[in-house]
Every structure is written in C-alpha cells, then in structure tokens.
PDB file of C-alpha atoms in Angstrom:
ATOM      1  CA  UNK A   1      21.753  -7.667  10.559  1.00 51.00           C
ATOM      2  CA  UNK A   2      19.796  -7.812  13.991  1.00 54.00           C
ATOM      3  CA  UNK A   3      17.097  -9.793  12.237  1.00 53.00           C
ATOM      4  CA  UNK A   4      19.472 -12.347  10.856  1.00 59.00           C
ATOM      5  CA  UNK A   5      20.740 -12.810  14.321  1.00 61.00           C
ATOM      6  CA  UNK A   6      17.921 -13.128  16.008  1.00 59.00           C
ATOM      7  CA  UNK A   7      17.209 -16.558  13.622  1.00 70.00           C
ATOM      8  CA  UNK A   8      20.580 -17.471  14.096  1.00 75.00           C
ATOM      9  CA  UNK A   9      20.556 -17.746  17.933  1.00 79.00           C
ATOM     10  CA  UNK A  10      16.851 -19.169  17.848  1.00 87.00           C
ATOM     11  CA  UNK A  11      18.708 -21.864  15.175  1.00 91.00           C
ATOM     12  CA  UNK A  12      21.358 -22.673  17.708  1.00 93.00           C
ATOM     13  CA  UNK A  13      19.243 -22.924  19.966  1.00 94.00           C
ATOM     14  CA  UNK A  14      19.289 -26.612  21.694  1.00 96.00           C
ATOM     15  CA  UNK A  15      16.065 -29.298  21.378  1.00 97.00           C
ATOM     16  CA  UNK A  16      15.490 -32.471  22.470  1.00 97.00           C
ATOM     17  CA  UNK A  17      12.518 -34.616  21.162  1.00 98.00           C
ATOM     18  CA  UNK A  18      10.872 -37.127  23.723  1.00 98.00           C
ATOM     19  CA  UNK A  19       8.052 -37.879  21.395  1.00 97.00           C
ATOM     20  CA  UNK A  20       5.321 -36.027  19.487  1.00 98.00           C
ATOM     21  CA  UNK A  21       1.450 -36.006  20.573  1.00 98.00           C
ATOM     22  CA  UNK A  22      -1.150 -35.503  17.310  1.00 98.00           C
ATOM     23  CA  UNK A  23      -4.387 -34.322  18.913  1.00 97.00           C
ATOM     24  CA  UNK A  24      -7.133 -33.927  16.652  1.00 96.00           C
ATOM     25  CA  UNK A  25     -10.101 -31.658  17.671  1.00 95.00           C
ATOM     26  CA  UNK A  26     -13.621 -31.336  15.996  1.00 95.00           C
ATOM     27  CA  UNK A  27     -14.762 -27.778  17.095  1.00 92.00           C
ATOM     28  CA  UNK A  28     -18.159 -26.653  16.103  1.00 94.00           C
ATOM     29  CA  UNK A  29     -18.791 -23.511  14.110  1.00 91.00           C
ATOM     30  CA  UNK A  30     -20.495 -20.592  15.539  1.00 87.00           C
ATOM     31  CA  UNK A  31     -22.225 -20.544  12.468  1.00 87.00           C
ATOM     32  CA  UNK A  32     -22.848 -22.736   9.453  1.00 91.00           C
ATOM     33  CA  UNK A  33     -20.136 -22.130   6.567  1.00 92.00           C
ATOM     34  CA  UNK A  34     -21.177 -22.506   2.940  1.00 90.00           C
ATOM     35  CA  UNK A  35     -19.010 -22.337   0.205  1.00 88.00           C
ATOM     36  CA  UNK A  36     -18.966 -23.477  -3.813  1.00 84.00           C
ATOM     37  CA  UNK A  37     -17.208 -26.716  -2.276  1.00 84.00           C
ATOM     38  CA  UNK A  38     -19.589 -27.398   0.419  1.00 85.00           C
ATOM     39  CA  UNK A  39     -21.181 -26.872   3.687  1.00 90.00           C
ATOM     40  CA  UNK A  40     -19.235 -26.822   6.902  1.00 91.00           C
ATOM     41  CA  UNK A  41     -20.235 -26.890  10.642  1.00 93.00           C
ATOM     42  CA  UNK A  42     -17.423 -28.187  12.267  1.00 94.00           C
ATOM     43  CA  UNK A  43     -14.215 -27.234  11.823  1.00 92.00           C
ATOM     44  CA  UNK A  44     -11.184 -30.239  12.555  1.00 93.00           C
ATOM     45  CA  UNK A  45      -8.227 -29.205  13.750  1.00 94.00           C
ATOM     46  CA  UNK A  46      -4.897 -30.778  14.480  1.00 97.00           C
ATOM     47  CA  UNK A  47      -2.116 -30.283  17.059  1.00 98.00           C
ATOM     48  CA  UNK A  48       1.335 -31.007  17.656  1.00 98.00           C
ATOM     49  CA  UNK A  49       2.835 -31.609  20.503  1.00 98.00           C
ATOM     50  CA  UNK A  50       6.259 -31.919  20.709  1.00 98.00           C
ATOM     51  CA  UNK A  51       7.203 -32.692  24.314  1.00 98.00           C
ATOM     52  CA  UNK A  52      11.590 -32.471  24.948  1.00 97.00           C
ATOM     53  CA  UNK A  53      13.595 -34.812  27.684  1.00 95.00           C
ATOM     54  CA  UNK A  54      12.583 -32.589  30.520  1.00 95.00           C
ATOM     55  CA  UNK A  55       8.671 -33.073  30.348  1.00 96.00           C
ATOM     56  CA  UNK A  56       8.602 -29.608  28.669  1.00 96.00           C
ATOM     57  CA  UNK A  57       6.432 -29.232  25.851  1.00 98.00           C
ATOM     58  CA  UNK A  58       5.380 -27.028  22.613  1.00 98.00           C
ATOM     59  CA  UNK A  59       2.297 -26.746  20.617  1.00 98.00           C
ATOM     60  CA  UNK A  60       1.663 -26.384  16.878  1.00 98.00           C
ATOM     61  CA  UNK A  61      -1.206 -26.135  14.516  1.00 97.00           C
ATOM     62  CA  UNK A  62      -1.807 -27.727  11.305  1.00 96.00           C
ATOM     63  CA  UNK A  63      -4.202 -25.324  10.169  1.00 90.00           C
ATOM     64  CA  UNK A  64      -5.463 -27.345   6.493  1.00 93.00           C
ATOM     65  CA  UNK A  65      -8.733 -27.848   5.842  1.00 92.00           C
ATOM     66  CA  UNK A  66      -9.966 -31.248   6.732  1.00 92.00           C
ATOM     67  CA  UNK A  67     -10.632 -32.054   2.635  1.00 90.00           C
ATOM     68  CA  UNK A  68      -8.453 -31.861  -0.352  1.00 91.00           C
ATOM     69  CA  UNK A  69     -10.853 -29.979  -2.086  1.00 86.00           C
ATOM     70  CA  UNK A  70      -9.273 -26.411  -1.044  1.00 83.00           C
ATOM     71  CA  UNK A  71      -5.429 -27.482  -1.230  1.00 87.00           C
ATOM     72  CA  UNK A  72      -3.489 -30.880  -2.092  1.00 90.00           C
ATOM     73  CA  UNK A  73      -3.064 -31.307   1.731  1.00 95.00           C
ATOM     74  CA  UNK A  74      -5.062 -32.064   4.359  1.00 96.00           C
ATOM     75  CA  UNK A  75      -5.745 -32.873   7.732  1.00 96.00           C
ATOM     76  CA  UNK A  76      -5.758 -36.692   7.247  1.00 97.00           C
ATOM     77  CA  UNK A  77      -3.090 -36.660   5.145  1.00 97.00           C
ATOM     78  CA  UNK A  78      -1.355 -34.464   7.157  1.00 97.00           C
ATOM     79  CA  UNK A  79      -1.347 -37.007  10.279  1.00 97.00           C
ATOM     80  CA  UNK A  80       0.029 -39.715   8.182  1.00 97.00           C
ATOM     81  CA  UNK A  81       2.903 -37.348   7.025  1.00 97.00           C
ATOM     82  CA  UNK A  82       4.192 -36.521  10.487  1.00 98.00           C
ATOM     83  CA  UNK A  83       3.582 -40.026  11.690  1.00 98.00           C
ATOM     84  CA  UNK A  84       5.072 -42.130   9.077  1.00 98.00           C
ATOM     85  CA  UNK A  85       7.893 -39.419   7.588  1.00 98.00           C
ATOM     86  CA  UNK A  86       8.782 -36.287   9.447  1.00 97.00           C
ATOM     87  CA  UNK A  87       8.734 -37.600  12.688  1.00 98.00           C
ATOM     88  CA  UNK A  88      11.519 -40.440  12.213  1.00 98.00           C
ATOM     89  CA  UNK A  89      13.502 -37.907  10.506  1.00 98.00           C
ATOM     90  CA  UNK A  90      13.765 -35.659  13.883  1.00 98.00           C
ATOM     91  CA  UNK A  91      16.574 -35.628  15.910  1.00 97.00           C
ATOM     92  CA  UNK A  92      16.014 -36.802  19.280  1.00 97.00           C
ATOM     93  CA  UNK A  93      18.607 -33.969  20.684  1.00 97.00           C
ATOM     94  CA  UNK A  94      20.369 -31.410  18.915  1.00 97.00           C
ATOM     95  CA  UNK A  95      20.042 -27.635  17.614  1.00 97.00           C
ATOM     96  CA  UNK A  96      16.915 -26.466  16.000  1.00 96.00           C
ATOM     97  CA  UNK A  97      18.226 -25.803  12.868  1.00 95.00           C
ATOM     98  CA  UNK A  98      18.644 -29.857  12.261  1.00 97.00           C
ATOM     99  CA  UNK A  99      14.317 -29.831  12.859  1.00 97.00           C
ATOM    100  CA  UNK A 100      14.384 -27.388  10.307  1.00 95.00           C
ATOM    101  CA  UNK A 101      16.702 -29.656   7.929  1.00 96.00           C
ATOM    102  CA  UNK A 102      14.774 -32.573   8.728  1.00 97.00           C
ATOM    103  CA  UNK A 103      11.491 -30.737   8.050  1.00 96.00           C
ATOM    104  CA  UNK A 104      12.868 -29.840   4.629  1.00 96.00           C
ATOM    105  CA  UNK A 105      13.540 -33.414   3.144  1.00 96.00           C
ATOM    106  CA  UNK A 106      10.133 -33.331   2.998  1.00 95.00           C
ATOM    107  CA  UNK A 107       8.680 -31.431  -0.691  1.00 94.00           C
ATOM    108  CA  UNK A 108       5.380 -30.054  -0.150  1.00 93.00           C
ATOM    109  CA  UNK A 109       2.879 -30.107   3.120  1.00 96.00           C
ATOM    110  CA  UNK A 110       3.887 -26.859   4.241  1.00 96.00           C
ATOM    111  CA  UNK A 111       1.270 -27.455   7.182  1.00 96.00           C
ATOM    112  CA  UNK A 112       2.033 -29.987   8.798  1.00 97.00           C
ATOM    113  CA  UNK A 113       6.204 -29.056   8.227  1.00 97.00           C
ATOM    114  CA  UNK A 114       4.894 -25.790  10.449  1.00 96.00           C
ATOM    115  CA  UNK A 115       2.997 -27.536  12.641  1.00 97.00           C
ATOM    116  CA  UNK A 116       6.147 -29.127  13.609  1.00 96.00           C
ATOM    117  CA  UNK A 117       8.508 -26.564  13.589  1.00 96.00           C
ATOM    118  CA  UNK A 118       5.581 -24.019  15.703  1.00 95.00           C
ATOM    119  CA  UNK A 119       5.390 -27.086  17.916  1.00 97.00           C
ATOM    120  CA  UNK A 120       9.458 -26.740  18.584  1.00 97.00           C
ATOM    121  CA  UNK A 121       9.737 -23.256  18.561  1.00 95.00           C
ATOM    122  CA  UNK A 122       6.842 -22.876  20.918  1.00 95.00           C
ATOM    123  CA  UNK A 123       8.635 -25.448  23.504  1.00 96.00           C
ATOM    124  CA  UNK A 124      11.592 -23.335  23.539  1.00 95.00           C
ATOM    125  CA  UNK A 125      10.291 -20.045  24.174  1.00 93.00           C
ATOM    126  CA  UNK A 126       8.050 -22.087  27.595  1.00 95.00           C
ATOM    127  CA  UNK A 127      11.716 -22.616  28.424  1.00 93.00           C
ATOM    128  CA  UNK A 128      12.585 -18.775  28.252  1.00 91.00           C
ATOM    129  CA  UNK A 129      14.316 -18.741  24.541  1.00 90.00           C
ATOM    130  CA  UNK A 130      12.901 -15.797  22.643  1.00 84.00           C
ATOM    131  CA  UNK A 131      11.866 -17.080  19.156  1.00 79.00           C
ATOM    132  CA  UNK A 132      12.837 -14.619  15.871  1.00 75.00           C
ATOM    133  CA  UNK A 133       9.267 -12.570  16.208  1.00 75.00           C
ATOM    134  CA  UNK A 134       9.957 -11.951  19.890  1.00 75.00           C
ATOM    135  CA  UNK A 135      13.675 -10.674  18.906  1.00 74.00           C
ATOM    136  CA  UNK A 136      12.107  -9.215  15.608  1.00 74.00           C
ATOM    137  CA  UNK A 137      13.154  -4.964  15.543  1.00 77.00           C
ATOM    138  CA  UNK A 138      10.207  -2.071  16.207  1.00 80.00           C
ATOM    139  CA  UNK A 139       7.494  -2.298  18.160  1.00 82.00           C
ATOM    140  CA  UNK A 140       4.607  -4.811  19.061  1.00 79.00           C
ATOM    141  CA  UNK A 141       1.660  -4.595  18.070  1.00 79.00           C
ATOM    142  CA  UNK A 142      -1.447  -5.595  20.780  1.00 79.00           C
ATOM    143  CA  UNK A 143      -3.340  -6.453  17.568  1.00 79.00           C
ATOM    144  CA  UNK A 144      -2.533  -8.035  13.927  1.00 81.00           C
ATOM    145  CA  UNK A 145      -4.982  -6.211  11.795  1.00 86.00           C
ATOM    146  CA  UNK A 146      -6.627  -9.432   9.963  1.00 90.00           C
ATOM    147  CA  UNK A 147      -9.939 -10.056   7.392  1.00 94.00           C
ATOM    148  CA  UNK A 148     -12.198 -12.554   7.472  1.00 95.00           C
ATOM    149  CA  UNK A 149     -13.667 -14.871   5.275  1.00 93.00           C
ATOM    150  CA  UNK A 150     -17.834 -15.502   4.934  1.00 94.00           C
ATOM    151  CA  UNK A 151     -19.706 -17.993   3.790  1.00 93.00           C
ATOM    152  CA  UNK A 152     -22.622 -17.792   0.992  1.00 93.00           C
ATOM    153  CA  UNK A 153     -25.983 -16.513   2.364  1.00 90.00           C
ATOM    154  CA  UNK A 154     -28.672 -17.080   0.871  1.00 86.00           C
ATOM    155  CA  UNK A 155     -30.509 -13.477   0.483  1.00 89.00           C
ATOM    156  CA  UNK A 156     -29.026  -9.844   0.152  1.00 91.00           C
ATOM    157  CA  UNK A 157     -29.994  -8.875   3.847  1.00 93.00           C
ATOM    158  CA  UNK A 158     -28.346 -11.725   5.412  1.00 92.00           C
ATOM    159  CA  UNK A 159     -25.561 -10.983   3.403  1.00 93.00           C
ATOM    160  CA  UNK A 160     -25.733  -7.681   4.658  1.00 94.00           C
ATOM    161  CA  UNK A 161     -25.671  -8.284   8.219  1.00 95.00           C
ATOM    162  CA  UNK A 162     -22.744 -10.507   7.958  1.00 95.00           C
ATOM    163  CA  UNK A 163     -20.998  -8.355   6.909  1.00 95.00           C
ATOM    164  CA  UNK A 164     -21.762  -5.752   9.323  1.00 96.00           C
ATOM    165  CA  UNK A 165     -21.123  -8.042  11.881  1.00 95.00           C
ATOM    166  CA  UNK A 166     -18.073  -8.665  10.708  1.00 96.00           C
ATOM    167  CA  UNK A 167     -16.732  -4.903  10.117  1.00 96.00           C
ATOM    168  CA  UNK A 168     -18.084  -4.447  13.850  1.00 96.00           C
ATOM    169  CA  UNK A 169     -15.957  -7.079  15.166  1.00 94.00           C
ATOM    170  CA  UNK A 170     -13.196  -4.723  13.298  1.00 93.00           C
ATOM    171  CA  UNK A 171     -12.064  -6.815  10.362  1.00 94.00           C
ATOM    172  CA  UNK A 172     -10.113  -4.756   8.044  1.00 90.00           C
ATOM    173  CA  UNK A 173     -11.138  -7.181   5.133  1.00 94.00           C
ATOM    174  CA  UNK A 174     -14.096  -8.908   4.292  1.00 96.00           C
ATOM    175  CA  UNK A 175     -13.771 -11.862   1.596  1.00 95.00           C
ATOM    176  CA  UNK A 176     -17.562 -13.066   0.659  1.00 93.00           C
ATOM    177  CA  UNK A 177     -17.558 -16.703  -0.986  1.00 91.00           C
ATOM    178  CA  UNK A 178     -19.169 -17.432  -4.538  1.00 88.00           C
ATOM    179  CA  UNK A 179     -20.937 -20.008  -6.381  1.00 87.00           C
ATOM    180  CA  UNK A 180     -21.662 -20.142  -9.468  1.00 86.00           C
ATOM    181  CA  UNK A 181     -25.094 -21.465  -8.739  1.00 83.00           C
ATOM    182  CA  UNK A 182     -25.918 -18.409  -6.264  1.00 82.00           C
ATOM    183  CA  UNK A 183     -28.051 -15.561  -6.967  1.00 82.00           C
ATOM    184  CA  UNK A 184     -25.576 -12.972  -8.499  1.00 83.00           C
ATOM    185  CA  UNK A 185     -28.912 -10.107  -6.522  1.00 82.00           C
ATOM    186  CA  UNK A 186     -26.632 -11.277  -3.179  1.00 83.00           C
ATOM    187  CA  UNK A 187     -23.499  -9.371  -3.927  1.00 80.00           C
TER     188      UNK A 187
END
C-alpha cells in the first residue's frame, strides 16, 4: 500500500516541458573492450534533457550500445526516436503520468522511453518532489552491490588480473566475454 502511493503521488505530480536537449558524449574507455562482436574504446553515450517552464531541468540516460549488434536499439536510432516520435507526443504541461502514457504509444525502445521518463523524474525531484525510490519502504543502501562485465584477454594471466582487479574494486559478479575463436586455455 505505501509503495503504491508513493507512485501515485510521484504520477500526480505536475510537469511542464519547455523543450528537450539530446547530448551525445564519446567517452573513452579506461581500457580497451573486446568482445565476440568487436572491439571497443570509446563508449557513446546519450542524454536527455528535459528542461520545464521555469528553466528547471532533468537528466536521463539512454544507456544502449552505440550498434545494433547487442540489442535491436541503439544509440542512433535512439535519437531519431525521441526526436521524430516521443517528443511530439509529450505534453507541454500536465501530470507525469500523461509522460508516462505518451511514452507508452511507443512499442519497443525501452531506452530511450527511460531516458525520457529518468529525464522527467529527475527534474522533479531538483524541484524537491521525492520520486517512488526516494519514498520506496526500508532502508538505503550507501551502495548497490553490482558485477561487472570484462572483455576477452588474450592470455590466462591477463585474464587473471582482470579479474582480480575487478573483485578488488568489490564487484560481487564477474561476467568474462567469449568467442568462439578464443583460446578455450583463457578460462
């Protein structure tokens, strides 16, 4: 009950929409990513922002991978989406839940749909509304346990080391890539 509460006064929650910013960001890798579909040493990134009447503004990721070659959507792609069809289906003023109906008309890119909807969410809690995780019951934790994901490498010991690294750093999981052209000695 406190849970479905907590969404329900985040979904009444006012929102105006002023106009959306897409930033796109080519960050380099601290280290150089290999996987079965390729090598990787920059990773792009897009952003949302959604800034309301006021000047206020939010910021969302749309975390895909740049190419299609993981999932159907990407980051590309996933400009063109909130350009040309989510964004004249927002409301320019109005409660939150009618960004989340507007975000719905739309089947599939679940990325760039969150991107959006993180981007709105995130302006209203700068503007002192509490968002459903803030309101969410039990206590906070100072630190989502997470994993991580590694690249190939191209020997046993740097394998090794990554790894290490990596359980150092205090990942509770540690997902190793494959190829089926790689030296099986690795794992």
């Amino acid at each position: 009950p406190r849970v479905r509460h907590a969404m329900a006064s985040v979904l009444e929650a006012p929102v105006t929409l002023d106009r959306l910013e897409l930033l796109e960001l080519s960050l380099p890798r601290r280290e150089v990513f290999t996987s079965a579909v390729g090598v990787r040493t920059e990773k792009r990134v897009l952003l949302v922002r959604w800034w309301d009447a006021d000047g206020q503004w939010g910021i969302g990721e749309a975390s895909c991978r740049a190419d299609p070659f993981y999932s159907g959507e990407f980051l590309d792609g996933a400009v063109l989406m909130i350009r040309d069809h989510l964004a004249p289906l927002l409301p320019a003023r109005g409660p939150l839940s009618a960004v989340v109906a507007a975000c719905e008309r739309i089947r599939g890119w679940p990325f760039a749909t969150a991107a959006l909807l993180s981007a709105a969410i995130d302006g209203l809690r700068r503007r002192g509304v509490p968002d459903p995780i803030d309101r969410w019951p039990g206590r906070r934790l100072r630190q989502v346990p997470a994993g991580v994901s590694l690249g190939i490498y191209a020997d046993r010991p740097q394998t090794l080391a990554a790894v290490e690294l990596a359980v150092q750093a205090g990942f509770r999981r540690v997902k190793l890539k494959l190829s089926p052209t790689m030296d099986p000695a690795v794992l």
